[in-house]
JSON list of C-alpha atoms in Angstrom, two decimals:
[
{"chain": "A", "resi": 533, "resn": "MET", "atom": "CA", "xyz": [105.36, 101.49, 101.67]},
{"chain": "A", "resi": 534, "resn": "ASN", "atom": "CA", "xyz": [108.41, 103.43, 102.71]},
{"chain": "A", "resi": 535, "resn": "ALA", "atom": "CA", "xyz": [109.77, 104.18, 106.16]},
{"chain": "A", "resi": 536, "resn": "SER", "atom": "CA", "xyz": [108.80, 107.87, 106.11]},
{"chain": "A", "resi": 537, "resn": "MET", "atom": "CA", "xyz": [105.11, 106.85, 106.04]},
{"chain": "A", "resi": 538, "resn": "TYR", "atom": "CA", "xyz": [105.74, 105.11, 109.36]},
{"chain": "A", "resi": 539, "resn": "GLU", "atom": "CA", "xyz": [107.69, 107.90, 111.04]},
{"chain": "A", "resi": 540, "resn": "SER", "atom": "CA", "xyz": [105.20, 108.82, 113.79]},
{"chain": "A", "resi": 541, "resn": "CYS", "atom": "CA", "xyz": [104.54, 105.16, 114.56]},
{"chain": "A", "resi": 542, "resn": "ILE", "atom": "CA", "xyz": [108.28, 104.37, 114.67]},
{"chain": "A", "resi": 543, "resn": "GLN", "atom": "CA", "xyz": [108.74, 107.29, 117.10]},
{"chain": "A", "resi": 544, "resn": "ALA", "atom": "CA", "xyz": [105.82, 106.11, 119.28]},
{"chain": "A", "resi": 545, "resn": "CYS", "atom": "CA", "xyz": [107.22, 102.56, 119.32]},
{"chain": "A", "resi": 546, "resn": "SER", "atom": "CA", "xyz": [110.72, 103.79, 120.20]},
{"chain": "A", "resi": 547, "resn": "HIS", "atom": "CA", "xyz": [109.40, 105.99, 123.00]},
{"chain": "A", "resi": 548, "resn": "CYS", "atom": "CA", "xyz": [107.22, 103.16, 124.31]},
{"chain": "A", "resi": 549, "resn": "ALA", "atom": "CA", "xyz": [110.10, 100.68, 124.29]},
{"chain": "A", "resi": 550, "resn": "TRP", "atom": "CA", "xyz": [112.21, 103.15, 126.29]},
{"chain": "A", "resi": 551, "resn": "ALA", "atom": "CA", "xyz": [109.34, 103.77, 128.75]},
{"chain": "A", "resi": 552, "resn": "CYS", "atom": "CA", "xyz": [108.79, 100.03, 129.21]},
{"chain": "A", "resi": 553, "resn": "GLU", "atom": "CA", "xyz": [112.49, 99.30, 129.79]},
{"chain": "A", "resi": 554, "resn": "THR", "atom": "CA", "xyz": [112.63, 102.13, 132.32]},
{"chain": "A", "resi": 555, "resn": "CYS", "atom": "CA", "xyz": [109.46, 100.93, 134.04]},
{"chain": "A", "resi": 556, "resn": "ALA", "atom": "CA", "xyz": [110.67, 97.31, 134.29]},
{"chain": "A", "resi": 557, "resn": "ALA", "atom": "CA", "xyz": [114.02, 98.40, 135.75]},
{"chain": "A", "resi": 558, "resn": "SER", "atom": "CA", "xyz": [112.26, 100.71, 138.20]},
{"chain": "A", "resi": 559, "resn": "CYS", "atom": "CA", "xyz": [109.76, 98.01, 139.21]},
{"chain": "A", "resi": 560, "resn": "LEU", "atom": "CA", "xyz": [112.66, 95.70, 140.07]},
{"chain": "A", "resi": 561, "resn": "ARG", "atom": "CA", "xyz": [113.78, 98.32, 142.61]},
{"chain": "A", "resi": 562, "resn": "GLU", "atom": "CA", "xyz": [110.36, 98.54, 144.29]},
{"chain": "A", "resi": 563, "resn": "ASP", "atom": "CA", "xyz": [110.02, 97.16, 147.84]},
{"chain": "A", "resi": 564, "resn": "ASN", "atom": "CA", "xyz": [107.43, 94.56, 146.82]},
{"chain": "A", "resi": 565, "resn": "VAL", "atom": "CA", "xyz": [108.85, 93.22, 143.56]},
{"chain": "A", "resi": 566, "resn": "GLN", "atom": "CA", "xyz": [106.45, 90.24, 143.61]},
{"chain": "A", "resi": 567, "resn": "MET", "atom": "CA", "xyz": [103.50, 92.63, 143.41]},
{"chain": "A", "resi": 568, "resn": "MET", "atom": "CA", "xyz": [105.09, 94.11, 140.27]},
{"chain": "A", "resi": 569, "resn": "ALA", "atom": "CA", "xyz": [105.78, 90.76, 138.56]},
{"chain": "A", "resi": 570, "resn": "ARG", "atom": "CA", "xyz": [103.03, 91.04, 135.92]},
{"chain": "A", "resi": 571, "resn": "CYS", "atom": "CA", "xyz": [103.97, 94.66, 135.23]},
{"chain": "A", "resi": 572, "resn": "ILE", "atom": "CA", "xyz": [107.63, 93.71, 134.73]},
{"chain": "A", "resi": 573, "resn": "ALA", "atom": "CA", "xyz": [106.76, 90.78, 132.45]},
{"chain": "A", "resi": 574, "resn": "LEU", "atom": "CA", "xyz": [104.47, 92.92, 130.30]},
{"chain": "A", "resi": 575, "resn": "ASP", "atom": "CA", "xyz": [107.01, 95.75, 130.21]},
{"chain": "A", "resi": 576, "resn": "MET", "atom": "CA", "xyz": [109.63, 93.36, 128.82]},
{"chain": "A", "resi": 577, "resn": "ASP", "atom": "CA", "xyz": [107.23, 91.88, 126.25]},
{"chain": "A", "resi": 578, "resn": "CYS", "atom": "CA", "xyz": [106.01, 95.31, 125.19]},
{"chain": "A", "resi": 579, "resn": "ALA", "atom": "CA", "xyz": [109.53, 96.73, 124.86]},
{"chain": "A", "resi": 580, "resn": "ASP", "atom": "CA", "xyz": [110.55, 93.82, 122.61]},
{"chain": "A", "resi": 581, "resn": "PHE", "atom": "CA", "xyz": [107.39, 94.09, 120.49]},
{"chain": "A", "resi": 582, "resn": "CYS", "atom": "CA", "xyz": [107.87, 97.86, 120.09]},
{"chain": "A", "resi": 583, "resn": "LYS", "atom": "CA", "xyz": [111.52, 97.49, 119.10]},
{"chain": "A", "resi": 584, "resn": "MET", "atom": "CA", "xyz": [110.67, 94.84, 116.52]},
{"chain": "A", "resi": 585, "resn": "ALA", "atom": "CA", "xyz": [107.73, 96.85, 115.15]},
{"chain": "A", "resi": 586, "resn": "ALA", "atom": "CA", "xyz": [109.96, 99.92, 114.74]},
{"chain": "A", "resi": 587, "resn": "THR", "atom": "CA", "xyz": [112.61, 97.80, 113.01]},
{"chain": "A", "resi": 588, "resn": "LEU", "atom": "CA", "xyz": [110.11, 96.24, 110.60]},
{"chain": "A", "resi": 589, "resn": "MET", "atom": "CA", "xyz": [108.65, 99.64, 109.72]},
{"chain": "A", "resi": 590, "resn": "ALA", "atom": "CA", "xyz": [112.11, 101.16, 109.27]},
{"chain": "A", "resi": 591, "resn": "ARG", "atom": "CA", "xyz": [112.99, 98.52, 106.71]},
{"chain": "A", "resi": 592, "resn": "GLY", "atom": "CA", "xyz": [109.58, 98.68, 105.02]},
{"chain": "A", "resi": 593, "resn": "SER", "atom": "CA", "xyz": [108.86, 95.03, 105.74]},
{"chain": "A", "resi": 594, "resn": "ASP", "atom": "CA", "xyz": [105.80, 93.37, 104.24]},
{"chain": "A", "resi": 595, "resn": "TYR", "atom": "CA", "xyz": [105.09, 92.12, 107.77]},
{"chain": "A", "resi": 596, "resn": "ALA", "atom": "CA", "xyz": [105.13, 95.54, 109.48]},
{"chain": "A", "resi": 597, "resn": "GLN", "atom": "CA", "xyz": [101.39, 96.07, 109.31]},
{"chain": "A", "resi": 598, "resn": "ALA", "atom": "CA", "xyz": [100.47, 92.67, 110.78]},
{"chain": "A", "resi": 599, "resn": "PHE", "atom": "CA", "xyz": [103.15, 92.95, 113.44]},
{"chain": "A", "resi": 600, "resn": "CYS", "atom": "CA", "xyz": [101.94, 96.41, 114.45]},
{"chain": "A", "resi": 601, "resn": "ARG", "atom": "CA", "xyz": [98.46, 95.00, 114.96]},
{"chain": "A", "resi": 602, "resn": "GLN", "atom": "CA", "xyz": [99.94, 92.55, 117.50]},
{"chain": "A", "resi": 603, "resn": "CYS", "atom": "CA", "xyz": [102.12, 95.26, 118.98]},
{"chain": "A", "resi": 604, "resn": "ALA", "atom": "CA", "xyz": [99.02, 97.37, 119.66]},
{"chain": "A", "resi": 605, "resn": "GLN", "atom": "CA", "xyz": [97.48, 94.49, 121.62]},
{"chain": "A", "resi": 606, "resn": "VAL", "atom": "CA", "xyz": [100.60, 94.07, 123.77]},
{"chain": "A", "resi": 607, "resn": "CYS", "atom": "CA", "xyz": [100.75, 97.85, 124.33]},
{"chain": "A", "resi": 608, "resn": "ARG", "atom": "CA", "xyz": [97.11, 97.90, 125.45]},
{"chain": "A", "resi": 609, "resn": "ALA", "atom": "CA", "xyz": [97.70, 95.06, 127.92]},
{"chain": "A", "resi": 610, "resn": "CYS", "atom": "CA", "xyz": [100.87, 96.64, 129.28]},
{"chain": "A", "resi": 611, "resn": "GLY", "atom": "CA", "xyz": [99.23, 100.06, 129.53]},
{"chain": "A", "resi": 612, "resn": "GLU", "atom": "CA", "xyz": [96.29, 98.65, 131.48]},
{"chain": "A", "resi": 613, "resn": "GLU", "atom": "CA", "xyz": [98.58, 96.85, 133.91]},
{"chain": "A", "resi": 614, "resn": "CYS", "atom": "CA", "xyz": [100.87, 99.85, 134.43]},
{"chain": "A", "resi": 615, "resn": "ALA", "atom": "CA", "xyz": [97.89, 102.15, 134.96]},
{"chain": "A", "resi": 616, "resn": "ARG", "atom": "CA", "xyz": [96.92, 100.05, 138.01]},
{"chain": "A", "resi": 617, "resn": "HIS", "atom": "CA", "xyz": [100.10, 101.06, 139.83]},
{"chain": "A", "resi": 618, "resn": "GLU", "atom": "CA", "xyz": [100.63, 104.45, 141.43]},
{"chain": "A", "resi": 619, "resn": "ALA", "atom": "CA", "xyz": [104.37, 104.69, 140.78]},
{"chain": "A", "resi": 620, "resn": "GLU", "atom": "CA", "xyz": [105.28, 107.56, 138.49]},
{"chain": "A", "resi": 621, "resn": "HIS", "atom": "CA", "xyz": [107.29, 105.29, 136.18]},
{"chain": "A", "resi": 622, "resn": "CYS", "atom": "CA", "xyz": [104.22, 103.04, 135.76]},
{"chain": "A", "resi": 623, "resn": "GLN", "atom": "CA", "xyz": [101.97, 106.00, 134.98]},
{"chain": "A", "resi": 624, "resn": "ARG", "atom": "CA", "xyz": [104.46, 107.35, 132.40]},
{"chain": "A", "resi": 625, "resn": "CYS", "atom": "CA", "xyz": [104.71, 103.88, 130.86]},
{"chain": "A", "resi": 626, "resn": "ALA", "atom": "CA", "xyz": [100.92, 103.51, 130.71]},
{"chain": "A", "resi": 627, "resn": "GLN", "atom": "CA", "xyz": [100.71, 106.81, 128.84]},
{"chain": "A", "resi": 628, "resn": "ALA", "atom": "CA", "xyz": [103.42, 105.77, 126.35]},
{"chain": "A", "resi": 629, "resn": "CYS", "atom": "CA", "xyz": [101.72, 102.41, 125.84]},
{"chain": "A", "resi": 630, "resn": "ARG", "atom": "CA", "xyz": [98.35, 104.00, 125.08]},
{"chain": "A", "resi": 631, "resn": "ALA", "atom": "CA", "xyz": [99.91, 106.44, 122.61]},
{"chain": "A", "resi": 632, "resn": "CYS", "atom": "CA", "xyz": [101.83, 103.65, 120.90]},
{"chain": "A", "resi": 633, "resn": "ALA", "atom": "CA", "xyz": [98.76, 101.41, 120.69]},
{"chain": "A", "resi": 634, "resn": "GLU", "atom": "CA", "xyz": [96.86, 104.22, 118.96]},
{"chain": "A", "resi": 635, "resn": "GLU", "atom": "CA", "xyz": [99.67, 104.81, 116.46]},
{"chain": "A", "resi": 636, "resn": "CYS", "atom": "CA", "xyz": [100.04, 101.08, 115.75]},
{"chain": "A", "resi": 637, "resn": "GLU", "atom": "CA", "xyz": [96.28, 100.65, 115.32]},
{"chain": "A", "resi": 638, "resn": "ARG", "atom": "CA", "xyz": [96.20, 103.59, 112.90]},
{"chain": "A", "resi": 639, "resn": "MET", "atom": "CA", "xyz": [99.16, 102.21, 110.96]},
{"chain": "A", "resi": 640, "resn": "ALA", "atom": "CA", "xyz": [97.70, 98.68, 110.81]},
{"chain": "A", "resi": 641, "resn": "ALA", "atom": "CA", "xyz": [94.25, 99.83, 109.68]}
]
């Protein structure tokens, strides 16, 4: 498989990683940071998974498909957590996570 086959998934992963990094940083500035602890932790995990998935797809790795399957699971978990919070950055992140999970699931199928 070549990287162009993965283009929409790479874009979704890149966008999701950016949204998660932004969300984590924004959560750290919230008044009740402790309430956001799980959101921040999942944001950081999801961002790292998305970056690695995009990298593996870009280089056409034999492990891209399996890694994207895992990435989709992390995106789903992060998206569910972010969706529970009213903050705009959390809602944007939840949306990016859902879109990325769908792309990763499609790619890994």
